[in-house]
Amino acid sequence: MNVKVKVDIIAKKLDIVKSKAIGFMAIAGSSWVYAIKAEPVTFLSFGVWFVFALGAYGLIVNFLKMGELYKSLERIENDIV
């Protein structure tokens, strides 16, 4: 594979990871705000905290994946130079 093809593939993967990160931020942020406003502790508020935890976990996983893709871009750059 030549370098341009590798960089294009990694760039497409980064775009996908970024769009997923935006979605996870929206889910985590909205569920966090709703859970704070919930006065009585009910089954629904526990469900909202669970949704927040899943959104935060997905966000962390996405940022770790983004770091791996960035490192692979750096490796390609170092191989060229």
Short mmCIF file of N, CA, C and O in Angstrom, two decimals:
data_model
loop_
_atom_site.label_atom_id
_atom_site.label_comp_id
_atom_site.label_asym_id
_atom_site.label_seq_id
_atom_site.Cartn_x
_atom_site.Cartn_y
_atom_site.Cartn_z
N MET A 1 0.84 -1.18 0.00
CA MET A 1 0.00 0.00 0.00
C MET A 1 0.88 1.24 0.00
O MET A 1 1.83 1.31 0.77
N ASN A 2 0.52 2.19 -0.81
CA ASN A 2 1.32 3.40 -0.77
C ASN A 2 0.84 4.29 0.38
O ASN A 2 -0.18 4.06 1.00
N VAL A 3 1.60 5.32 0.64
CA VAL A 3 1.39 6.16 1.81
C VAL A 3 0.07 6.93 1.71
O VAL A 3 -0.66 7.06 2.69
N LYS A 4 -0.26 7.41 0.53
CA LYS A 4 -1.49 8.20 0.37
C LYS A 4 -2.72 7.38 0.71
O LYS A 4 -3.65 7.87 1.36
N VAL A 5 -2.75 6.13 0.29
CA VAL A 5 -3.90 5.27 0.58
C VAL A 5 -4.01 5.03 2.08
O VAL A 5 -5.11 5.08 2.65
N LYS A 6 -2.88 4.77 2.75
CA LYS A 6 -2.89 4.55 4.19
C LYS A 6 -3.41 5.78 4.93
O LYS A 6 -4.23 5.67 5.84
N VAL A 7 -2.93 6.95 4.54
CA VAL A 7 -3.35 8.19 5.19
C VAL A 7 -4.83 8.45 4.96
O VAL A 7 -5.55 8.88 5.86
N ASP A 8 -5.33 8.17 3.76
CA ASP A 8 -6.75 8.35 3.48
C ASP A 8 -7.62 7.42 4.32
O ASP A 8 -8.66 7.83 4.84
N ILE A 9 -7.19 6.19 4.49
CA ILE A 9 -7.94 5.23 5.29
C ILE A 9 -7.97 5.68 6.75
O ILE A 9 -9.03 5.68 7.40
N ILE A 10 -6.83 6.10 7.28
CA ILE A 10 -6.77 6.56 8.67
C ILE A 10 -7.60 7.82 8.85
O ILE A 10 -8.29 7.99 9.86
N ALA A 11 -7.58 8.72 7.87
CA ALA A 11 -8.37 9.95 7.96
C ALA A 11 -9.87 9.64 7.98
O ALA A 11 -10.63 10.26 8.73
N LYS A 12 -10.30 8.66 7.20
CA LYS A 12 -11.71 8.27 7.21
C LYS A 12 -12.10 7.66 8.55
O LYS A 12 -13.18 7.92 9.08
N LYS A 13 -11.21 6.84 9.11
CA LYS A 13 -11.47 6.26 10.43
C LYS A 13 -11.56 7.36 11.49
O LYS A 13 -12.42 7.30 12.37
N LEU A 14 -10.68 8.36 11.40
CA LEU A 14 -10.73 9.47 12.35
C LEU A 14 -12.04 10.25 12.23
O LEU A 14 -12.60 10.68 13.25
N ASP A 15 -12.53 10.44 11.03
CA ASP A 15 -13.81 11.14 10.85
C ASP A 15 -14.95 10.37 11.50
O ASP A 15 -15.82 10.96 12.14
N ILE A 16 -14.93 9.05 11.36
CA ILE A 16 -15.97 8.22 11.98
C ILE A 16 -15.89 8.31 13.50
O ILE A 16 -16.91 8.47 14.18
N VAL A 17 -14.67 8.24 14.03
CA VAL A 17 -14.50 8.31 15.48
C VAL A 17 -14.94 9.67 16.01
O VAL A 17 -15.59 9.76 17.05
N LYS A 18 -14.62 10.74 15.28
CA LYS A 18 -15.04 12.08 15.71
C LYS A 18 -16.55 12.21 15.73
O LYS A 18 -17.12 12.78 16.66
N SER A 19 -17.23 11.70 14.71
CA SER A 19 -18.69 11.81 14.68
C SER A 19 -19.32 10.99 15.80
O SER A 19 -20.33 11.41 16.39
N LYS A 20 -18.75 9.83 16.11
CA LYS A 20 -19.26 9.05 17.23
C LYS A 20 -19.02 9.76 18.55
O LYS A 20 -19.86 9.72 19.45
N ALA A 21 -17.88 10.45 18.67
CA ALA A 21 -17.58 11.18 19.90
C ALA A 21 -18.58 12.31 20.12
O ALA A 21 -19.00 12.55 21.26
N ILE A 22 -18.98 12.99 19.06
CA ILE A 22 -19.97 14.06 19.19
C ILE A 22 -21.30 13.48 19.69
O ILE A 22 -21.95 14.06 20.57
N GLY A 23 -21.69 12.34 19.16
CA GLY A 23 -22.91 11.69 19.62
C GLY A 23 -22.83 11.28 21.08
O GLY A 23 -23.78 11.49 21.85
N PHE A 24 -21.71 10.71 21.49
CA PHE A 24 -21.56 10.30 22.89
C PHE A 24 -21.54 11.51 23.82
O PHE A 24 -22.06 11.45 24.94
N MET A 25 -20.94 12.63 23.37
CA MET A 25 -20.95 13.84 24.20
C MET A 25 -22.38 14.35 24.38
O MET A 25 -22.75 14.79 25.47
N ALA A 26 -23.17 14.30 23.33
CA ALA A 26 -24.56 14.75 23.43
C ALA A 26 -25.35 13.86 24.37
O ALA A 26 -26.13 14.35 25.20
N ILE A 27 -25.16 12.56 24.26
CA ILE A 27 -25.89 11.63 25.13
C ILE A 27 -25.48 11.81 26.59
O ILE A 27 -26.33 11.90 27.48
N ALA A 28 -24.18 11.87 26.83
CA ALA A 28 -23.70 12.01 28.21
C ALA A 28 -24.12 13.35 28.80
O ALA A 28 -24.54 13.43 29.95
N GLY A 29 -24.02 14.41 28.01
CA GLY A 29 -24.38 15.73 28.53
C GLY A 29 -25.86 15.86 28.83
O GLY A 29 -26.24 16.39 29.88
N SER A 30 -26.70 15.39 27.94
CA SER A 30 -28.15 15.51 28.17
C SER A 30 -28.61 14.63 29.32
O SER A 30 -29.45 15.04 30.12
N SER A 31 -28.07 13.43 29.43
CA SER A 31 -28.48 12.57 30.53
C SER A 31 -27.96 13.10 31.87
O SER A 31 -28.62 12.98 32.89
N TRP A 32 -26.78 13.72 31.87
CA TRP A 32 -26.24 14.30 33.09
C TRP A 32 -27.14 15.42 33.59
O TRP A 32 -27.48 15.49 34.76
N VAL A 33 -27.56 16.30 32.68
CA VAL A 33 -28.42 17.42 33.07
C VAL A 33 -29.77 16.90 33.58
O VAL A 33 -30.29 17.39 34.59
N TYR A 34 -30.34 15.92 32.92
CA TYR A 34 -31.62 15.38 33.36
C TYR A 34 -31.49 14.70 34.72
O TYR A 34 -32.37 14.84 35.57
N ALA A 35 -30.41 13.98 34.96
CA ALA A 35 -30.24 13.27 36.22
C ALA A 35 -30.04 14.25 37.37
O ALA A 35 -30.48 13.99 38.49
N ILE A 36 -29.39 15.39 37.11
CA ILE A 36 -29.21 16.38 38.17
C ILE A 36 -30.55 17.01 38.55
O ILE A 36 -30.82 17.27 39.72
N LYS A 37 -31.41 17.26 37.56
CA LYS A 37 -32.69 17.91 37.82
C LYS A 37 -33.71 16.97 38.46
O LYS A 37 -34.72 17.43 39.00
N ALA A 38 -33.50 15.68 38.41
CA ALA A 38 -34.46 14.72 38.95
C ALA A 38 -34.45 14.80 40.47
O ALA A 38 -33.49 14.42 41.12
N GLU A 39 -35.54 15.33 41.04
CA GLU A 39 -35.64 15.49 42.49
C GLU A 39 -35.83 14.15 43.21
O GLU A 39 -34.99 13.75 43.96
N PRO A 40 -36.94 13.47 42.98
CA PRO A 40 -37.07 12.19 43.69
C PRO A 40 -36.23 11.12 43.00
O PRO A 40 -36.13 11.06 41.78
N VAL A 41 -35.60 10.31 43.80
CA VAL A 41 -34.79 9.22 43.25
C VAL A 41 -35.74 8.09 42.86
O VAL A 41 -36.38 7.47 43.72
N THR A 42 -35.84 7.85 41.57
CA THR A 42 -36.74 6.82 41.08
C THR A 42 -35.95 5.86 40.20
O THR A 42 -34.74 6.02 39.99
N PHE A 43 -36.66 4.87 39.69
CA PHE A 43 -36.05 3.91 38.78
C PHE A 43 -35.57 4.61 37.52
O PHE A 43 -34.52 4.27 36.97
N LEU A 44 -36.33 5.62 37.08
CA LEU A 44 -35.95 6.38 35.89
C LEU A 44 -34.63 7.13 36.09
O LEU A 44 -33.79 7.18 35.20
N SER A 45 -34.45 7.70 37.28
CA SER A 45 -33.19 8.43 37.51
C SER A 45 -31.99 7.48 37.52
O SER A 45 -30.91 7.85 37.06
N PHE A 46 -32.18 6.27 38.04
CA PHE A 46 -31.09 5.29 37.98
C PHE A 46 -30.80 4.91 36.52
O PHE A 46 -29.64 4.72 36.14
N GLY A 47 -31.84 4.80 35.73
CA GLY A 47 -31.66 4.51 34.30
C GLY A 47 -30.91 5.62 33.60
O GLY A 47 -30.05 5.37 32.75
N VAL A 48 -31.21 6.87 33.97
CA VAL A 48 -30.52 8.00 33.36
C VAL A 48 -29.05 8.01 33.77
O VAL A 48 -28.17 8.29 32.96
N TRP A 49 -28.76 7.70 35.02
CA TRP A 49 -27.35 7.60 35.44
C TRP A 49 -26.62 6.50 34.69
O TRP A 49 -25.44 6.64 34.34
N PHE A 50 -27.32 5.40 34.42
CA PHE A 50 -26.72 4.31 33.65
C PHE A 50 -26.43 4.75 32.22
O PHE A 50 -25.37 4.44 31.67
N VAL A 51 -27.36 5.49 31.62
CA VAL A 51 -27.14 6.01 30.26
C VAL A 51 -25.96 6.97 30.26
O VAL A 51 -25.14 6.96 29.34
N PHE A 52 -25.85 7.80 31.31
CA PHE A 52 -24.70 8.70 31.41
C PHE A 52 -23.39 7.91 31.49
O PHE A 52 -22.41 8.25 30.83
N ALA A 53 -23.38 6.87 32.29
CA ALA A 53 -22.17 6.06 32.44
C ALA A 53 -21.79 5.41 31.10
O ALA A 53 -20.60 5.37 30.74
N LEU A 54 -22.77 4.91 30.37
CA LEU A 54 -22.48 4.31 29.07
C LEU A 54 -21.95 5.36 28.09
O LEU A 54 -21.02 5.09 27.33
N GLY A 55 -22.54 6.55 28.09
CA GLY A 55 -22.06 7.62 27.21
C GLY A 55 -20.65 8.05 27.55
O GLY A 55 -19.82 8.26 26.66
N ALA A 56 -20.35 8.16 28.85
CA ALA A 56 -19.01 8.53 29.27
C ALA A 56 -18.00 7.45 28.90
O ALA A 56 -16.88 7.75 28.44
N TYR A 57 -18.38 6.19 29.08
CA TYR A 57 -17.49 5.08 28.71
C TYR A 57 -17.23 5.08 27.20
O TYR A 57 -16.09 4.91 26.76
N GLY A 58 -18.27 5.28 26.42
CA GLY A 58 -18.10 5.33 24.97
C GLY A 58 -17.22 6.49 24.55
O GLY A 58 -16.42 6.36 23.62
N LEU A 59 -17.34 7.61 25.23
CA LEU A 59 -16.49 8.76 24.93
C LEU A 59 -15.03 8.46 25.23
O LEU A 59 -14.14 8.80 24.43
N ILE A 60 -14.76 7.82 26.35
CA ILE A 60 -13.38 7.47 26.70
C ILE A 60 -12.80 6.49 25.69
O ILE A 60 -11.66 6.65 25.24
N VAL A 61 -13.58 5.49 25.30
CA VAL A 61 -13.10 4.51 24.32
C VAL A 61 -12.81 5.19 22.99
O VAL A 61 -11.81 4.90 22.33
N ASN A 62 -13.68 6.13 22.58
CA ASN A 62 -13.46 6.84 21.33
C ASN A 62 -12.19 7.68 21.37
O ASN A 62 -11.45 7.73 20.39
N PHE A 63 -11.94 8.36 22.49
CA PHE A 63 -10.72 9.16 22.58
C PHE A 63 -9.47 8.29 22.58
O PHE A 63 -8.43 8.67 22.03
N LEU A 64 -9.55 7.11 23.20
CA LEU A 64 -8.41 6.19 23.13
C LEU A 64 -8.17 5.71 21.71
O LEU A 64 -7.03 5.61 21.25
N LYS A 65 -9.24 5.41 20.99
CA LYS A 65 -9.12 4.99 19.59
C LYS A 65 -8.55 6.12 18.74
O LYS A 65 -7.72 5.89 17.86
N MET A 66 -8.97 7.36 19.03
CA MET A 66 -8.44 8.51 18.29
C MET A 66 -6.94 8.66 18.54
O MET A 66 -6.18 8.98 17.64
N GLY A 67 -6.50 8.39 19.76
CA GLY A 67 -5.08 8.45 20.07
C GLY A 67 -4.28 7.39 19.32
O GLY A 67 -3.18 7.66 18.84
N GLU A 68 -4.84 6.20 19.20
CA GLU A 68 -4.17 5.14 18.44
C GLU A 68 -4.04 5.52 16.97
O GLU A 68 -2.99 5.29 16.35
N LEU A 69 -5.09 6.09 16.41
CA LEU A 69 -5.04 6.49 15.00
C LEU A 69 -4.04 7.63 14.79
O LEU A 69 -3.32 7.66 13.79
N TYR A 70 -3.95 8.54 15.75
CA TYR A 70 -2.98 9.63 15.67
C TYR A 70 -1.55 9.08 15.71
O TYR A 70 -0.69 9.51 14.96
N LYS A 71 -1.33 8.09 16.57
CA LYS A 71 0.00 7.48 16.65
C LYS A 71 0.36 6.76 15.35
O LYS A 71 1.51 6.79 14.92
N SER A 72 -0.62 6.11 14.73
CA SER A 72 -0.32 5.45 13.46
C SER A 72 -0.01 6.47 12.37
O SER A 72 0.84 6.22 11.52
N LEU A 73 -0.67 7.62 12.40
CA LEU A 73 -0.31 8.69 11.45
C LEU A 73 1.11 9.20 11.70
O LEU A 73 1.87 9.46 10.76
N GLU A 74 1.48 9.31 12.97
CA GLU A 74 2.85 9.74 13.29
C GLU A 74 3.87 8.71 12.81
O GLU A 74 4.94 9.07 12.33
N ARG A 75 3.54 7.40 12.95
CA ARG A 75 4.46 6.37 12.46
C ARG A 75 4.65 6.46 10.96
O ARG A 75 5.76 6.31 10.44
N ILE A 76 3.55 6.70 10.25
CA ILE A 76 3.65 6.84 8.80
C ILE A 76 4.50 8.06 8.44
O ILE A 76 5.34 8.02 7.54
N GLU A 77 4.31 9.15 9.19
CA GLU A 77 5.09 10.36 8.94
C GLU A 77 6.58 10.11 9.20
O GLU A 77 7.44 10.55 8.42
N ASN A 78 6.90 9.38 10.24
CA ASN A 78 8.29 9.08 10.56
C ASN A 78 8.92 8.14 9.53
O ASN A 78 10.12 8.21 9.27
N ASP A 79 8.12 7.24 8.97
CA ASP A 79 8.63 6.35 7.95
C ASP A 79 8.96 7.09 6.65
O ASP A 79 9.88 6.73 5.93
N ILE A 80 8.18 8.13 6.35
CA ILE A 80 8.42 8.92 5.14
C ILE A 80 9.68 9.74 5.26
O ILE A 80 10.49 9.82 4.35
N VAL A 81 9.83 10.38 6.41
CA VAL A 81 10.97 11.30 6.62
C VAL A 81 12.20 10.57 6.89
O VAL A 81 12.83 9.80 6.62
#
